[in-house]
Short mmCIF file of C-alpha atoms and ligand atoms in Angstrom, two decimals:
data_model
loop_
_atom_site.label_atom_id
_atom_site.label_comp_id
_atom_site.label_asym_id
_atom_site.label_seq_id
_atom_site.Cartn_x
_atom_site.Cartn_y
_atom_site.Cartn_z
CA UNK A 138 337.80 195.80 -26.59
CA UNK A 139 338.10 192.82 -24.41
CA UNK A 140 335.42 190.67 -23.34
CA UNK A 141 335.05 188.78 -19.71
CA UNK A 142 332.43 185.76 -20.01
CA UNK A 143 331.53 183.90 -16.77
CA UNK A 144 329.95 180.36 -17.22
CA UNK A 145 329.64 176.68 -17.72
CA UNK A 146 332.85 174.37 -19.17
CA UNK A 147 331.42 171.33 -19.50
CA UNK A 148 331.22 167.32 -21.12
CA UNK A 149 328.23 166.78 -22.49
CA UNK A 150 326.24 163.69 -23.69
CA UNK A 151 324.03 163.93 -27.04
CA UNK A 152 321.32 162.46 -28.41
CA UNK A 153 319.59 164.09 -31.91
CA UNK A 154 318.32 162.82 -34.66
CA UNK A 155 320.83 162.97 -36.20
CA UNK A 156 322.96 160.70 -33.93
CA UNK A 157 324.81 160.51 -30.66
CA UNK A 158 327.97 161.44 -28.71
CA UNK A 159 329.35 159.85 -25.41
CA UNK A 160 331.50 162.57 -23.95
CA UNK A 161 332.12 165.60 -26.08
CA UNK A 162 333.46 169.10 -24.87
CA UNK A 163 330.20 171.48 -24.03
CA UNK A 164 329.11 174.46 -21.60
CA UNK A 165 327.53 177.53 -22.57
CA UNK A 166 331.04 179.20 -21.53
CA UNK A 167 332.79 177.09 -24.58
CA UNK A 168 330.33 178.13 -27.16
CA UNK A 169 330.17 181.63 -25.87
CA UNK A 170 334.37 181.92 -25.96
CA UNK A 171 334.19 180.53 -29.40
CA UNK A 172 332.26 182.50 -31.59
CA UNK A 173 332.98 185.62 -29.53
CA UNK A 174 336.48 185.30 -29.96
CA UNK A 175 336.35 185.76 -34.06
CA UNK A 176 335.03 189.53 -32.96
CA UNK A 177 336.85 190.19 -29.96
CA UNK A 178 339.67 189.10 -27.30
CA UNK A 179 337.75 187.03 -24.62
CA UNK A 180 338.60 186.31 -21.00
CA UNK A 181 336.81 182.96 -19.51
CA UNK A 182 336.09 182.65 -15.75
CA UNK A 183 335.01 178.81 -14.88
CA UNK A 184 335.87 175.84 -13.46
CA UNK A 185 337.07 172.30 -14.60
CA UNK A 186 337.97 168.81 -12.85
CA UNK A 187 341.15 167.20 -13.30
CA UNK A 188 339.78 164.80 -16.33
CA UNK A 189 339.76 168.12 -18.14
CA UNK A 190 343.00 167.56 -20.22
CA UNK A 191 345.19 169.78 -22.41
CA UNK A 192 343.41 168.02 -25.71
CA UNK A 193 340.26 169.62 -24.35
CA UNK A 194 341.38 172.60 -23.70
CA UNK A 195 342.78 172.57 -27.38
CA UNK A 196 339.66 174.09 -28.51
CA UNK A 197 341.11 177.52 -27.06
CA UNK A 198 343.81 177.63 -28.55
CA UNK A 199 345.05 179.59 -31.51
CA UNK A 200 341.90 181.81 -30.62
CA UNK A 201 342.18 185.12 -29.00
CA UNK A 202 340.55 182.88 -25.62
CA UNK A 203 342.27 184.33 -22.05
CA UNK A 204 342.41 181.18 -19.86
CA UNK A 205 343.94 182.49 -16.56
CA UNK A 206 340.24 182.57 -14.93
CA UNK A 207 339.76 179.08 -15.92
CA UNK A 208 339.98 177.32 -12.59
CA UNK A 209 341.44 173.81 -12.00
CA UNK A 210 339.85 172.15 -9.07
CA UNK A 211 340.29 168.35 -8.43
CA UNK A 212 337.11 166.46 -9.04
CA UNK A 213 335.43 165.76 -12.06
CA UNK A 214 334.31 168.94 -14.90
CA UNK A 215 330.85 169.21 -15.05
CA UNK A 216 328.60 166.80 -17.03
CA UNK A 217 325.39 167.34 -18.73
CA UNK A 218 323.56 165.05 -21.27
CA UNK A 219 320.21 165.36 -23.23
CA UNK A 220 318.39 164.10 -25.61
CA UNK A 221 316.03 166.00 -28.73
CA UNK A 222 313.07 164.83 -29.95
CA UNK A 223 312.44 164.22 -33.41
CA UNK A 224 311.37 167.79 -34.42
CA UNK A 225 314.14 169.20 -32.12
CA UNK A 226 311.41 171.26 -30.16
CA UNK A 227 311.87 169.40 -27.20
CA UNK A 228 314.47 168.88 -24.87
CA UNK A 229 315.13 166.59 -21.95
CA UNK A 230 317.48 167.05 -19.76
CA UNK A 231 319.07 162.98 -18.57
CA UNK A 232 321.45 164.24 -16.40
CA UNK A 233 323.21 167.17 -14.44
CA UNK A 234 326.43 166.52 -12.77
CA UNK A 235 327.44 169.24 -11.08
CA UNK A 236 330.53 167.64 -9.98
CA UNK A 237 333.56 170.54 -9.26
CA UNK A 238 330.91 173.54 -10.75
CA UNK A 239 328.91 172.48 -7.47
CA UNK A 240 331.68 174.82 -5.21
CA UNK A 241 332.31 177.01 -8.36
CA UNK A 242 333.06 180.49 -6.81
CA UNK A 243 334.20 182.46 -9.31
CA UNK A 244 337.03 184.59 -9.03
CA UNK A 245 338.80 186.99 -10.98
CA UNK A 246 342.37 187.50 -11.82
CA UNK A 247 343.27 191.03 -11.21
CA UNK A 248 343.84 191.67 -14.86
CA UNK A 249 340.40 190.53 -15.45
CA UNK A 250 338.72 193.63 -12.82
CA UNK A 251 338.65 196.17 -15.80
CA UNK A 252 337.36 194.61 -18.63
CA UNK A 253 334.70 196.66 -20.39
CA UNK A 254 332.19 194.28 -21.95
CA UNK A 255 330.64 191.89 -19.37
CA UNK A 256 328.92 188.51 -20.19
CA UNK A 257 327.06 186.89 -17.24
CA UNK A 258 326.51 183.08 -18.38
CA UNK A 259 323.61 181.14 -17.39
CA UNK A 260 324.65 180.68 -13.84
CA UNK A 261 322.98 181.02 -10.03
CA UNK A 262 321.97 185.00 -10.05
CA UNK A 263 324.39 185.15 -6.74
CA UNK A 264 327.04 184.29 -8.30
CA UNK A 265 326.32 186.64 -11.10
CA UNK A 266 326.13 189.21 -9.08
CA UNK A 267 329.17 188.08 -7.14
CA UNK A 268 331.20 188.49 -10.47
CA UNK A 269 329.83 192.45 -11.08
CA UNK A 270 330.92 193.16 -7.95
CA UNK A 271 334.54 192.09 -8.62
CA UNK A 272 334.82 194.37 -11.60
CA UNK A 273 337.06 197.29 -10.42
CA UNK A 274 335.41 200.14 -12.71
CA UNK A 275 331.73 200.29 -13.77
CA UNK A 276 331.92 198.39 -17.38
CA UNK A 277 330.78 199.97 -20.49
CA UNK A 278 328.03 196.85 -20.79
CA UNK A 279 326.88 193.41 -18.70
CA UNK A 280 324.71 191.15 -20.26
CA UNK A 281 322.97 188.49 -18.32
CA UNK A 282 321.64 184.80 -19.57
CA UNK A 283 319.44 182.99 -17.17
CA UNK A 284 316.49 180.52 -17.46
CA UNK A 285 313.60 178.78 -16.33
CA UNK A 286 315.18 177.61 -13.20
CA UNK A 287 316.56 180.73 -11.90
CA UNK A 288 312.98 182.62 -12.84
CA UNK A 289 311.59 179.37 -10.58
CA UNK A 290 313.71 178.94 -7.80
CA UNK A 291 315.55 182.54 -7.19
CA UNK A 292 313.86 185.41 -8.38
CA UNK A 293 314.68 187.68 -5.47
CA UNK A 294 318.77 186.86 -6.70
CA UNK A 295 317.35 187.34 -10.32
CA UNK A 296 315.89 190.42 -9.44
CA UNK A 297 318.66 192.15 -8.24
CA UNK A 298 321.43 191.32 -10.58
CA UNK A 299 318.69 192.38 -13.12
CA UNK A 300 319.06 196.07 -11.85
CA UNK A 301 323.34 195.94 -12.61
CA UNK A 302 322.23 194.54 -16.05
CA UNK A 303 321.77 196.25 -19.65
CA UNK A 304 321.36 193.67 -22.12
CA UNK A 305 319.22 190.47 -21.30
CA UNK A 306 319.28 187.53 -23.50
CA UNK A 307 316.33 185.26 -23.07
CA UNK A 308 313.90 183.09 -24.68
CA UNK A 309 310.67 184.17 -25.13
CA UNK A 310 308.52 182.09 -23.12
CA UNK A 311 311.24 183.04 -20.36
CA UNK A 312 310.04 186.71 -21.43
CA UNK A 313 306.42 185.70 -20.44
CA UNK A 314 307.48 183.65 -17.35
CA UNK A 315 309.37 186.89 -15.63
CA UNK A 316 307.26 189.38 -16.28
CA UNK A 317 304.24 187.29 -15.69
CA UNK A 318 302.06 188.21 -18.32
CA UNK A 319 301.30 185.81 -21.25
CA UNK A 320 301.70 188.64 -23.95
CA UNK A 321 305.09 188.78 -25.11
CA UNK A 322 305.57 192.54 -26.16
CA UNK A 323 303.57 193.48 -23.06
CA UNK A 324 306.04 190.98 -20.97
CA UNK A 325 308.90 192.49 -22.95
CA UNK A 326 307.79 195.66 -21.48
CA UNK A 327 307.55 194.77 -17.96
CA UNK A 328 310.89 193.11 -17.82
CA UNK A 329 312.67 196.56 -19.11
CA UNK A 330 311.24 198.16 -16.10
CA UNK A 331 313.34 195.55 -13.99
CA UNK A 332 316.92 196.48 -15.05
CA UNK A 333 318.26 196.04 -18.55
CA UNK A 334 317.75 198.87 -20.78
CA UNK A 335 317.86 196.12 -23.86
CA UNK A 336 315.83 192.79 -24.26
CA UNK A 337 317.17 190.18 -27.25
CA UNK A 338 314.57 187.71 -27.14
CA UNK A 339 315.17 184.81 -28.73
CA UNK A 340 312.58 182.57 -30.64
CA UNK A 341 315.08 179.77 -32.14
CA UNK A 342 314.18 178.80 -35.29
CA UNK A 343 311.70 181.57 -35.72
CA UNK A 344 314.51 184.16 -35.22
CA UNK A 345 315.40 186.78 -32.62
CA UNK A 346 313.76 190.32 -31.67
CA UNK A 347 315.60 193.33 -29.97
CA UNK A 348 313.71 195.08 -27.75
CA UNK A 349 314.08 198.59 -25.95
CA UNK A 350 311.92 201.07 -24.59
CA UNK A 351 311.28 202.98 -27.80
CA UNK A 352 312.39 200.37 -30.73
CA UNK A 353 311.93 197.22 -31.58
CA UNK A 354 313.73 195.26 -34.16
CA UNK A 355 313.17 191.59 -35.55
CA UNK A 356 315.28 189.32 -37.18
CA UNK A 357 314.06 186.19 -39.21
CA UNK A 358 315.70 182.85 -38.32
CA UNK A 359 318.15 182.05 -41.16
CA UNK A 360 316.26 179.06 -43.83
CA UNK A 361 318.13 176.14 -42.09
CA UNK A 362 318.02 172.95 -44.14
CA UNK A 363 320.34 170.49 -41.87
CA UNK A 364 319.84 171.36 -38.47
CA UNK A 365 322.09 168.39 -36.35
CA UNK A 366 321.92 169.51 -32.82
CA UNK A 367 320.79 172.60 -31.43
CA UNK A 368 323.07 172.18 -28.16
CA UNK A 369 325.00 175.68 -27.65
CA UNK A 370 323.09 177.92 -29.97
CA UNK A 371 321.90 180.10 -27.64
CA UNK A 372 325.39 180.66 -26.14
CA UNK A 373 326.68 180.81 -29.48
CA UNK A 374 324.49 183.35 -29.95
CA UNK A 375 325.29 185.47 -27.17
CA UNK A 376 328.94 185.23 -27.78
CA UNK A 377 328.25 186.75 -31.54
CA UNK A 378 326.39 189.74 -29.92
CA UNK A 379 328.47 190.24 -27.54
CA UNK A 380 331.65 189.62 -29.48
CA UNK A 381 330.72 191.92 -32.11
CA UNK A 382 329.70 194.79 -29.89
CA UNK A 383 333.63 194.42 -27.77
CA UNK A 384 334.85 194.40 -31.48
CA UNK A 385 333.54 197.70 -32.28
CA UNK A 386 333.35 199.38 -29.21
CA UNK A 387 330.25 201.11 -29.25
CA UNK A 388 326.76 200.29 -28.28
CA UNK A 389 324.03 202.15 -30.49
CA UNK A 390 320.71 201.06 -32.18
CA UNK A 391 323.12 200.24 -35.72
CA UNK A 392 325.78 198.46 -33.73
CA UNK A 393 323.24 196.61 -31.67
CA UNK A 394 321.21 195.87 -35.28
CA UNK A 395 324.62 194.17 -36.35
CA UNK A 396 325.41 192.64 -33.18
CA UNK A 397 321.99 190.86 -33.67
CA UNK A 398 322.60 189.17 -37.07
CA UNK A 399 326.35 188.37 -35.83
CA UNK A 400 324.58 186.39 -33.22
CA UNK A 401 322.23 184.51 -35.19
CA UNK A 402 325.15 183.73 -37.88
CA UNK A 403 327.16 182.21 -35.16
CA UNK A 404 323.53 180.25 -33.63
CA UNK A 405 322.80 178.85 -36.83
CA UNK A 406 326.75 177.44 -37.77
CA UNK A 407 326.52 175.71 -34.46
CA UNK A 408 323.22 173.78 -35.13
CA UNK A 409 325.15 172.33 -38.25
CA UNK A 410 327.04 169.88 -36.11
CA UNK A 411 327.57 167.85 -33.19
CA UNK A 412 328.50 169.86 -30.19
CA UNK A 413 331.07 172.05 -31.04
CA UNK A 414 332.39 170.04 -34.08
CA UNK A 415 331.04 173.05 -36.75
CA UNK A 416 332.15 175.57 -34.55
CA UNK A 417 335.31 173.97 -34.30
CA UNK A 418 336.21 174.46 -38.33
CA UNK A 419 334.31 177.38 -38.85
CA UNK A 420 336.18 180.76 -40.76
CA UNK A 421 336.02 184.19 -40.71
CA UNK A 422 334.76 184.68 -44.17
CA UNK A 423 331.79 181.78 -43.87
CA UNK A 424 331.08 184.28 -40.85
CA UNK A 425 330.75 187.27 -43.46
CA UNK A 426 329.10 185.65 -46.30
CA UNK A 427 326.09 184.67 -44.26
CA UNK A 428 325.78 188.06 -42.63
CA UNK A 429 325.26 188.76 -46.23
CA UNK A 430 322.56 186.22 -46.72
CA UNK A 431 320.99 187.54 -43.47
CA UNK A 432 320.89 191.22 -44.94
CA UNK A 433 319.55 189.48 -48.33
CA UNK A 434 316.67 188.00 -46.39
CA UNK A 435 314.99 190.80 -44.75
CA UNK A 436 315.59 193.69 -47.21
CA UNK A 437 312.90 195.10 -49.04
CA UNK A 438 311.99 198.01 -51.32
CA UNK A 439 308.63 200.37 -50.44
P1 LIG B 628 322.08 175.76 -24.53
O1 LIG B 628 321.82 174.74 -25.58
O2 LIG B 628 322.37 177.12 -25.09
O3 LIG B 628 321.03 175.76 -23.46
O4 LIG B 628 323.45 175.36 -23.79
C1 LIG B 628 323.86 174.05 -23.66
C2 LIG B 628 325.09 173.95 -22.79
O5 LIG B 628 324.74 174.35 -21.46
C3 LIG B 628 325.58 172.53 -22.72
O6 LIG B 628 326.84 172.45 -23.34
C4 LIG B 628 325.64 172.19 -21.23
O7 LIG B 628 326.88 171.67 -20.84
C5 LIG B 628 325.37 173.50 -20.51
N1 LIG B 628 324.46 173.32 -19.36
C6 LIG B 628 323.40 172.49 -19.26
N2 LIG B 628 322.80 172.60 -18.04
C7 LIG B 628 323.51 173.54 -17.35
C8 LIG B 628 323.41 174.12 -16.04
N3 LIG B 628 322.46 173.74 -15.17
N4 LIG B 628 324.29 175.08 -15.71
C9 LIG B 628 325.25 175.47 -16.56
N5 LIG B 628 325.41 174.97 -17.81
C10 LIG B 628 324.56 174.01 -18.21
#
């Protein structure tokens, strides 16, 4: 089943460790598109400037990425650039340019309105909730990213897109910040009485946790030895989940249990590289053989 993701195209700037890049393609929408799209046919809503050219927009092709919400608005695409300090545990922002996602008001092709699997990228919560309300039919699922600012600066907006959402993907000191309570399964608690019917909180390198009112289930973070720049992996992330639960059309505890490792595979081949450079080159069956590794790691006899 097809898969509508609404978010950020962008350039970004890099500085790891591990080395830097000037102007390389970014935006949690790109990551998302990507790795969803080995699960499941993806239709991106977003906005680029007119320095946005058809090498970029390479990336897309030859992948099973819809384009026709991709807006083209004369200006320049949105720029963001950071830098990682030497344990990768903190980073800082150097610059947001809005630039053309400053007016972004996104709109959906018709063909767009009936798409069952809904991805809400980190994004203003109005214009979230502007996108739900263009869907034609109630979809099967909406997830919703957000962050630190939006919890900050619009938690009325937050709030109410909240109630159209099921899934939320967040971090887990976002977890704490919501629900304002310092105690993450308590906070985890609190924010499923706001809306989504499914928390995945997730702890970067210490792994994710799924969280719903009667289950919870943890995943360790996969034993990374060459971790290059974690730009993207929590959009790479998301687009694993929520590929993998378009691609087998059905949400339950075992499909959400996959969904989970699908999305941490995909997180932890982005960190390999640059931007989107392992992303870029990655196959199918590396895809596979580390869910394999990922089942390896956590089973267990009693
Ligand atoms: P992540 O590492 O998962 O937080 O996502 C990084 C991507 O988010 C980068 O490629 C940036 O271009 C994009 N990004 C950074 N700041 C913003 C913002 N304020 N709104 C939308 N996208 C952003």
């Amino acid at each position: 089943m097809s898969l509508l993701v609404v978010g950020s195209v962008a350039f970004d700037a890099l500085e790891t460790p591990h080395g830097r890049t000037e102007r390389t393609l970014g935006g949690a929408a790109t990551y998302f598109s990507v790795a969803a799209s080995f699960f499941a046919p993806v239709s991106l809503v977003g906005v680029v400037g007119d320095d946005f050219t058809a090498r970029d927009e390479a990336i897309f092709r030859g992948r099973r990425i819809d384009l026709a919400g991709l807006e083209r608005a004369p200006g320049k695409t949105f720029f963001w650039s950071g830098r990682y300090s030497g344990d990768f545990r903190l980073r800082t922002t150097l610059a947001t340019e809005l630039n053309v996602f400053a007016h972004f008001d996104p709109q959906l092709p018709p063909k767009y309105r009936r798409l069952p699997y809904v991805f809400l990228g980190n994004i203003h919560p109005s214009l979230q909730l502007s996108v739900v309300k263009q869907v034609d039919e109630r979809p099967k699922l909406v997830a919703l990213d957000t962050m630190n600012y939006w919890i900050e600066r619009t938690p009325v907006e937050l709030r109410d897109i909240l109630k159209h959402t099921q899934v939320l993907l967040i971090n887990d000191e976002e977890t704490c910040q919501l629900a304002g309570d310092h105690h993450l399964m308590r906070a985890a608690r609190r924010v499923l009485h706001m809306g989504p019917r499914t928390l995945v909180i997730k702890r970067g390198e210490f792994g994710a946790m799924l969280v719903t009112e009667d289950s919870v289930f943890s995943l360790a973070g996969y034993p990374q030895a060459d971790v290059r720049d974690p730009t993207g992996a929590g959009d790479a992330f998301a687009g694993g989940f929520l590929g993998w639960l378009a691609g087998v059309g059905r949400v339950n505890d075992a499909t959400l249990r996959q969904a989970m490792v699908y999305g941490s595979v995909l997180g932890s081949f982005t960190v390999e590289g640059m931007g989107m450079e392992r992303l870029r080159k990655l196959k199918r069956a590396e895809i596979g053989r580390r869910a394999r590794e990922f089942a390896r790691l956590t089973q267990f006899k009693l």
